[in-house]
Short mmCIF file of C-alpha atoms in Angstrom, two decimals:
data_model
loop_
_atom_site.label_atom_id
_atom_site.label_comp_id
_atom_site.label_asym_id
_atom_site.label_seq_id
_atom_site.Cartn_x
_atom_site.Cartn_y
_atom_site.Cartn_z
CA MET A 23 -24.11 73.44 11.09
CA GLY A 24 -21.09 74.82 9.26
CA GLY A 25 -21.43 78.14 11.07
CA ALA A 26 -21.49 76.39 14.45
CA THR A 27 -18.40 74.36 13.47
CA GLY A 28 -16.65 77.53 12.33
CA ASP A 29 -17.47 79.26 15.62
CA ALA A 30 -16.10 76.29 17.56
CA ARG A 31 -12.88 76.31 15.53
CA GLY A 32 -12.58 80.07 15.91
CA GLY A 33 -13.07 79.70 19.65
CA ALA A 34 -10.40 76.99 19.81
CA ARG A 35 -7.97 79.15 17.82
CA SER A 36 -8.66 82.20 19.97
CA GLU A 37 -8.12 80.34 23.25
CA PRO A 38 -4.27 80.32 23.07
CA ALA A 39 -4.32 83.99 22.05
CA ARG A 40 -6.56 84.83 25.02
CA LEU A 41 -4.29 82.95 27.41
CA GLY A 42 -1.26 84.68 25.90
CA ILE A 43 -2.79 88.11 26.43
CA THR A 44 -3.64 87.20 30.03
CA ALA A 45 -0.07 86.03 30.68
CA VAL A 46 1.43 89.20 29.18
CA SER A 47 -0.98 91.39 31.16
CA LEU A 48 -0.02 89.69 34.44
CA ALA A 49 3.67 89.97 33.53
CA VAL A 50 3.26 93.73 33.03
CA LEU A 51 1.56 93.97 36.44
CA VAL A 52 4.46 92.14 38.10
CA LEU A 53 6.93 94.37 36.27
CA LEU A 54 5.15 97.47 37.61
CA TRP A 55 5.35 95.96 41.10
CA VAL A 56 9.12 95.38 40.70
CA LEU A 57 9.58 98.95 39.47
CA ALA A 58 7.52 100.41 42.34
CA ALA A 59 9.46 98.36 44.91
CA HIS A 60 12.74 99.49 43.35
CA LEU A 61 11.72 103.15 43.48
CA THR A 62 10.50 102.80 47.06
CA ASP A 63 13.69 100.96 48.03
CA ASP A 64 12.21 99.93 51.38
CA PRO A 65 11.06 96.32 51.92
CA GLN A 66 9.09 97.46 54.97
CA ILE A 67 6.86 99.47 52.63
CA LEU A 68 6.81 97.33 49.47
CA PRO A 69 9.00 94.23 49.17
CA GLN A 70 10.02 92.76 45.83
CA PRO A 71 7.87 89.83 44.58
CA TRP A 72 10.67 87.30 45.09
CA ALA A 73 11.10 88.45 48.70
CA LEU A 74 7.69 86.87 49.45
CA ALA A 75 8.83 83.37 48.47
CA ALA A 76 10.41 82.52 51.84
CA PRO A 77 7.52 83.70 54.07
CA PHE A 78 5.04 82.05 51.69
CA ALA A 79 6.90 78.74 51.88
CA GLU A 80 7.08 78.95 55.69
CA ALA A 81 3.33 79.73 56.02
CA LEU A 82 2.58 76.84 53.67
CA ARG A 83 4.91 74.43 55.50
CA SER A 84 3.44 75.28 58.90
CA GLY A 85 -0.09 74.70 57.64
CA GLU A 86 -1.30 78.13 58.75
CA LEU A 87 -1.85 79.43 55.23
CA LEU A 88 -3.95 76.45 54.12
CA TYR A 89 -5.94 76.48 57.36
CA HIS A 90 -6.90 80.14 57.14
CA LEU A 91 -7.54 79.91 53.39
CA GLY A 92 -9.88 76.99 54.06
CA ARG A 93 -11.79 78.89 56.74
CA THR A 94 -12.30 81.87 54.46
CA LEU A 95 -13.30 79.73 51.48
CA GLY A 96 -15.87 77.96 53.65
CA ARG A 97 -17.48 81.28 54.57
CA VAL A 98 -17.40 82.42 50.96
CA ALA A 99 -19.08 79.19 49.81
CA TRP A 100 -21.84 79.39 52.41
CA ALA A 101 -22.56 83.08 51.81
CA PHE A 102 -22.47 82.63 48.03
CA ALA A 103 -24.90 79.70 48.07
CA LEU A 104 -27.33 81.46 50.42
CA ALA A 105 -27.17 84.81 48.62
CA MET A 106 -27.63 83.26 45.18
CA GLY A 107 -30.51 81.06 46.31
CA ALA A 108 -32.41 83.83 48.11
CA GLY A 109 -31.54 86.46 45.51
CA ILE A 110 -32.69 84.33 42.56
CA ALA A 111 -36.00 83.49 44.28
CA LEU A 112 -36.62 87.11 45.26
CA GLY A 113 -35.61 88.51 41.87
CA MET A 114 -37.82 86.06 39.96
CA ALA A 115 -40.79 86.86 42.19
CA MET A 116 -40.33 90.62 41.81
CA GLY A 117 -39.82 90.35 38.07
CA ARG A 118 -42.91 88.22 37.54
CA PHE A 119 -45.35 89.94 39.91
CA ALA A 120 -45.66 93.71 39.48
CA LYS A 121 -47.54 94.30 42.75
CA LEU A 122 -44.90 92.49 44.76
CA ASP A 123 -42.22 94.46 42.94
CA ARG A 124 -43.88 97.77 43.88
CA TRP A 125 -44.01 96.73 47.55
CA LEU A 126 -40.47 95.40 47.80
CA ASP A 127 -38.64 97.84 45.52
CA PRO A 128 -38.14 100.45 48.31
CA TRP A 129 -36.66 97.72 50.53
CA LEU A 130 -34.34 96.69 47.73
CA VAL A 131 -33.17 100.27 47.20
CA ILE A 132 -32.50 100.72 50.94
CA PHE A 133 -30.44 97.54 51.22
CA LEU A 134 -28.57 98.30 48.01
CA ASN A 135 -27.43 101.61 49.48
CA LEU A 136 -26.82 100.41 53.03
CA PRO A 137 -23.04 100.29 53.60
CA ALA A 138 -21.65 96.79 54.05
CA LEU A 139 -19.80 97.89 57.17
CA VAL A 140 -23.07 98.92 58.85
CA LEU A 141 -24.69 95.54 58.22
CA ILE A 142 -21.60 93.72 59.45
CA VAL A 143 -21.46 95.71 62.70
CA LEU A 144 -25.21 95.33 63.30
CA CYS A 145 -25.09 91.57 62.75
CA TYR A 146 -22.23 91.26 65.22
CA LEU A 147 -24.11 93.40 67.75
CA TRP A 148 -27.43 91.59 67.33
CA ILE A 149 -26.29 87.99 66.82
CA GLY A 150 -22.89 88.01 68.47
CA LEU A 151 -19.27 87.56 67.43
CA ASN A 152 -19.86 84.11 65.94
CA GLU A 153 -19.90 82.24 62.65
CA THR A 154 -23.63 82.70 62.11
CA ALA A 155 -23.35 86.48 62.33
CA ALA A 156 -20.44 86.50 59.89
CA ILE A 157 -22.26 84.47 57.23
CA VAL A 158 -25.56 86.32 57.71
CA ALA A 159 -23.81 89.68 57.33
CA VAL A 160 -22.16 88.68 54.05
CA THR A 161 -25.35 87.08 52.71
CA LEU A 162 -27.51 90.12 53.47
CA ASN A 163 -24.99 92.36 51.75
CA LYS A 164 -25.19 90.37 48.52
CA ILE A 165 -28.86 89.36 48.22
CA PRO A 166 -30.05 92.79 46.94
CA ASN A 167 -27.49 92.81 44.11
CA VAL A 168 -28.44 89.30 42.98
CA ALA A 169 -32.16 90.10 43.21
CA THR A 170 -31.73 93.25 41.11
CA VAL A 171 -29.97 91.39 38.28
CA ILE A 172 -32.42 88.46 38.30
CA ARG A 173 -35.42 90.81 38.40
CA GLU A 174 -34.30 92.38 35.13
CA GLY A 175 -33.90 88.91 33.64
CA ALA A 176 -37.38 87.87 34.78
CA ARG A 177 -38.84 90.99 33.20
CA ALA A 178 -37.15 90.08 29.91
CA LEU A 179 -38.62 86.56 29.71
CA ASP A 180 -40.31 85.79 26.39
CA PRO A 181 -44.09 85.82 27.00
CA GLY A 182 -44.60 83.64 23.92
CA LEU A 183 -42.63 80.79 25.46
CA ASP A 184 -44.52 81.22 28.70
CA ALA A 185 -47.85 81.03 26.84
CA MET A 186 -46.71 77.92 25.00
CA ALA A 187 -45.84 76.24 28.30
CA GLN A 188 -49.31 77.06 29.61
CA VAL A 189 -51.00 75.71 26.48
CA TYR A 190 -49.14 72.42 26.79
CA ARG A 191 -49.84 72.39 30.55
CA MET A 192 -46.23 71.87 31.48
CA PRO A 193 -45.69 71.14 35.20
CA LEU A 194 -44.10 73.94 37.16
CA ALA A 195 -40.81 72.12 37.70
CA ARG A 196 -40.46 71.29 34.00
CA ARG A 197 -41.42 74.85 33.01
CA LEU A 198 -38.72 76.25 35.28
CA ARG A 199 -36.11 73.82 33.94
CA HIS A 200 -36.85 74.06 30.21
CA VAL A 201 -38.42 77.51 29.74
CA VAL A 202 -37.49 79.91 32.53
CA LEU A 203 -33.97 78.94 33.65
CA PRO A 204 -32.43 78.77 30.13
CA GLN A 205 -33.58 82.36 29.52
CA LEU A 206 -32.31 83.45 32.93
CA ALA A 207 -28.96 81.68 32.55
CA PRO A 208 -27.00 84.77 31.34
CA PHE A 209 -28.41 86.84 34.20
CA ILE A 210 -27.64 84.12 36.75
CA THR A 211 -24.10 83.89 35.37
CA GLY A 212 -23.64 87.66 35.63
CA ALA A 213 -24.97 87.69 39.19
CA ALA A 214 -22.68 84.79 40.11
CA ARG A 215 -19.56 86.41 38.67
CA SER A 216 -20.18 89.75 40.37
CA GLY A 217 -21.34 87.92 43.50
CA ILE A 218 -18.22 85.87 44.04
CA ALA A 219 -16.06 88.96 43.48
CA VAL A 220 -17.96 91.01 46.05
CA ILE A 221 -18.61 88.27 48.60
CA TRP A 222 -14.99 87.32 49.20
CA LYS A 223 -14.06 90.97 49.75
CA ILE A 224 -16.86 91.38 52.31
CA VAL A 225 -15.83 88.10 53.98
CA LEU A 226 -12.34 89.54 54.54
CA VAL A 227 -13.87 92.62 56.21
CA VAL A 228 -16.06 90.39 58.39
CA GLU A 229 -13.01 88.39 59.45
CA PHE A 230 -10.97 91.55 59.98
CA LEU A 231 -13.58 92.91 62.39
CA GLY A 232 -14.78 89.93 64.35
CA ARG A 233 -13.36 86.48 63.64
CA SER A 234 -10.39 84.62 65.11
CA ASP A 235 -9.38 82.84 61.92
CA GLY A 236 -9.42 83.31 58.17
CA VAL A 237 -7.44 85.43 55.73
CA GLY A 238 -9.02 88.66 56.98
CA PHE A 239 -8.02 87.85 60.56
CA GLN A 240 -4.42 87.14 59.49
CA ILE A 241 -4.25 90.39 57.53
CA HIS A 242 -5.48 92.20 60.65
CA LEU A 243 -2.82 90.44 62.74
CA TYR A 244 0.06 91.31 60.42
CA PHE A 245 -1.29 94.84 59.97
CA GLN A 246 -0.85 95.34 63.71
CA LEU A 247 2.70 94.00 63.40
CA PHE A 248 3.40 96.27 60.37
CA ASP A 249 4.46 93.17 58.43
CA VAL A 250 3.73 94.18 54.82
CA GLY A 251 5.25 90.99 53.42
CA MET A 252 2.87 88.64 55.27
CA VAL A 253 -0.10 90.87 54.48
CA LEU A 254 0.78 90.48 50.79
CA VAL A 255 1.36 86.72 51.16
CA TYR A 256 -2.14 86.14 52.52
CA ALA A 257 -3.77 88.66 50.20
CA PHE A 258 -2.20 87.30 47.02
CA SER A 259 -2.72 83.68 48.06
CA PHE A 260 -6.45 84.22 48.35
CA ILE A 261 -6.56 86.33 45.19
CA ALA A 262 -4.88 83.43 43.35
CA VAL A 263 -7.55 81.02 44.58
CA MET A 264 -10.38 83.33 43.51
CA LEU A 265 -8.75 83.91 40.11
CA ALA A 266 -8.62 80.13 39.67
CA VAL A 267 -12.35 79.95 40.43
CA GLU A 268 -13.00 82.77 37.95
CA TRP A 269 -10.91 81.29 35.13
CA LEU A 270 -11.64 77.58 35.64
CA VAL A 271 -15.32 77.70 36.64
CA LEU A 272 -17.13 80.97 36.03
CA GLN A 273 -15.67 82.03 32.68
CA PRO A 274 -16.11 78.57 31.04
CA TRP A 275 -19.68 78.52 32.37
CA GLU A 276 -20.34 81.95 30.90
CA ARG A 277 -18.95 80.93 27.50
CA ARG A 278 -21.13 77.82 27.52
CA VAL A 279 -24.22 79.91 28.25
CA ARG A 280 -23.39 82.28 25.41
CA ARG A 281 -22.92 79.39 22.96
CA TRP A 282 -26.34 78.04 23.92
CA ARG A 283 -27.94 81.40 23.20
CA GLY A 284 -26.10 81.71 19.89
#
C-alpha cells in the first residue's frame, strides 16, 4: 500500500518535470527552425515561424482549415477503428491457434512488406476515386502491423490463468474481459500508439493522390503553387492535433495500463 502511494506521489512529482522537458525540447526545435530560416534568408524556401501567423489566421477565419482538418480526422478515425478491430481479431486468432498462424503468416509477411503507395493506387484503380477506396487503402496498410503486435501478445498469455478460467467455466465474454484483455492491454496500447502515428501519415498520402478535400489535398494544392508557408500551416496544424491526441489520450492510457500491471 505504501509502495503504491509512493509511486503515485513520485508520478505526480515527475509530471511537472516531464512537461518542462517537453516544453524545452519543443523550444529548441523552434529555435533550430528560426536559425535555419535565418541562414536560408528566403521566405519562399523556409519562412520564419512568426511569418505563418497571418496565413494561419486567415485560413482559420475563412473556415477552410477547420473543414479540411475535420475531413482528414474523419478518415483517420474510420481507418483507425477498422484497422484496430480487424488487427486485434486477426492477431488473437493467429496467436492462439498455431495451425491458423502457419497458414496466414506468409500473407502477413507479404502485406507487411507491400509498399503503402502500391495498395493506395490499387484501391483507387479497383474501387474508384472515392471515400471507400481511401479508407480501405489506409485500413489494409495498417492491419498487418496491428495483427503482428497482438499476435505476440496472444502468444505471451499466461496459460495458468487460461486454465483457471476453464476450471471455473467462465463464459467467453467474461473470460475475454477479465482474463485475456487485461494481459493484452500493453500490446493493444502499443499497437494503437504506432497505429495512429502511421495511419494519419498514410491518410495524407491518400488525400494527396486522389481526394478533393483534406489536409493532404491542401498540401498538394499549395505544393503546385510553390507556397511553402501554407504547406507548413496545414502540416503543423494537423501535427498539433495529433500531438494533442498523443499527449491527452494515448500517453495517459499507456501510463494507466502500466500502473495496473505494476
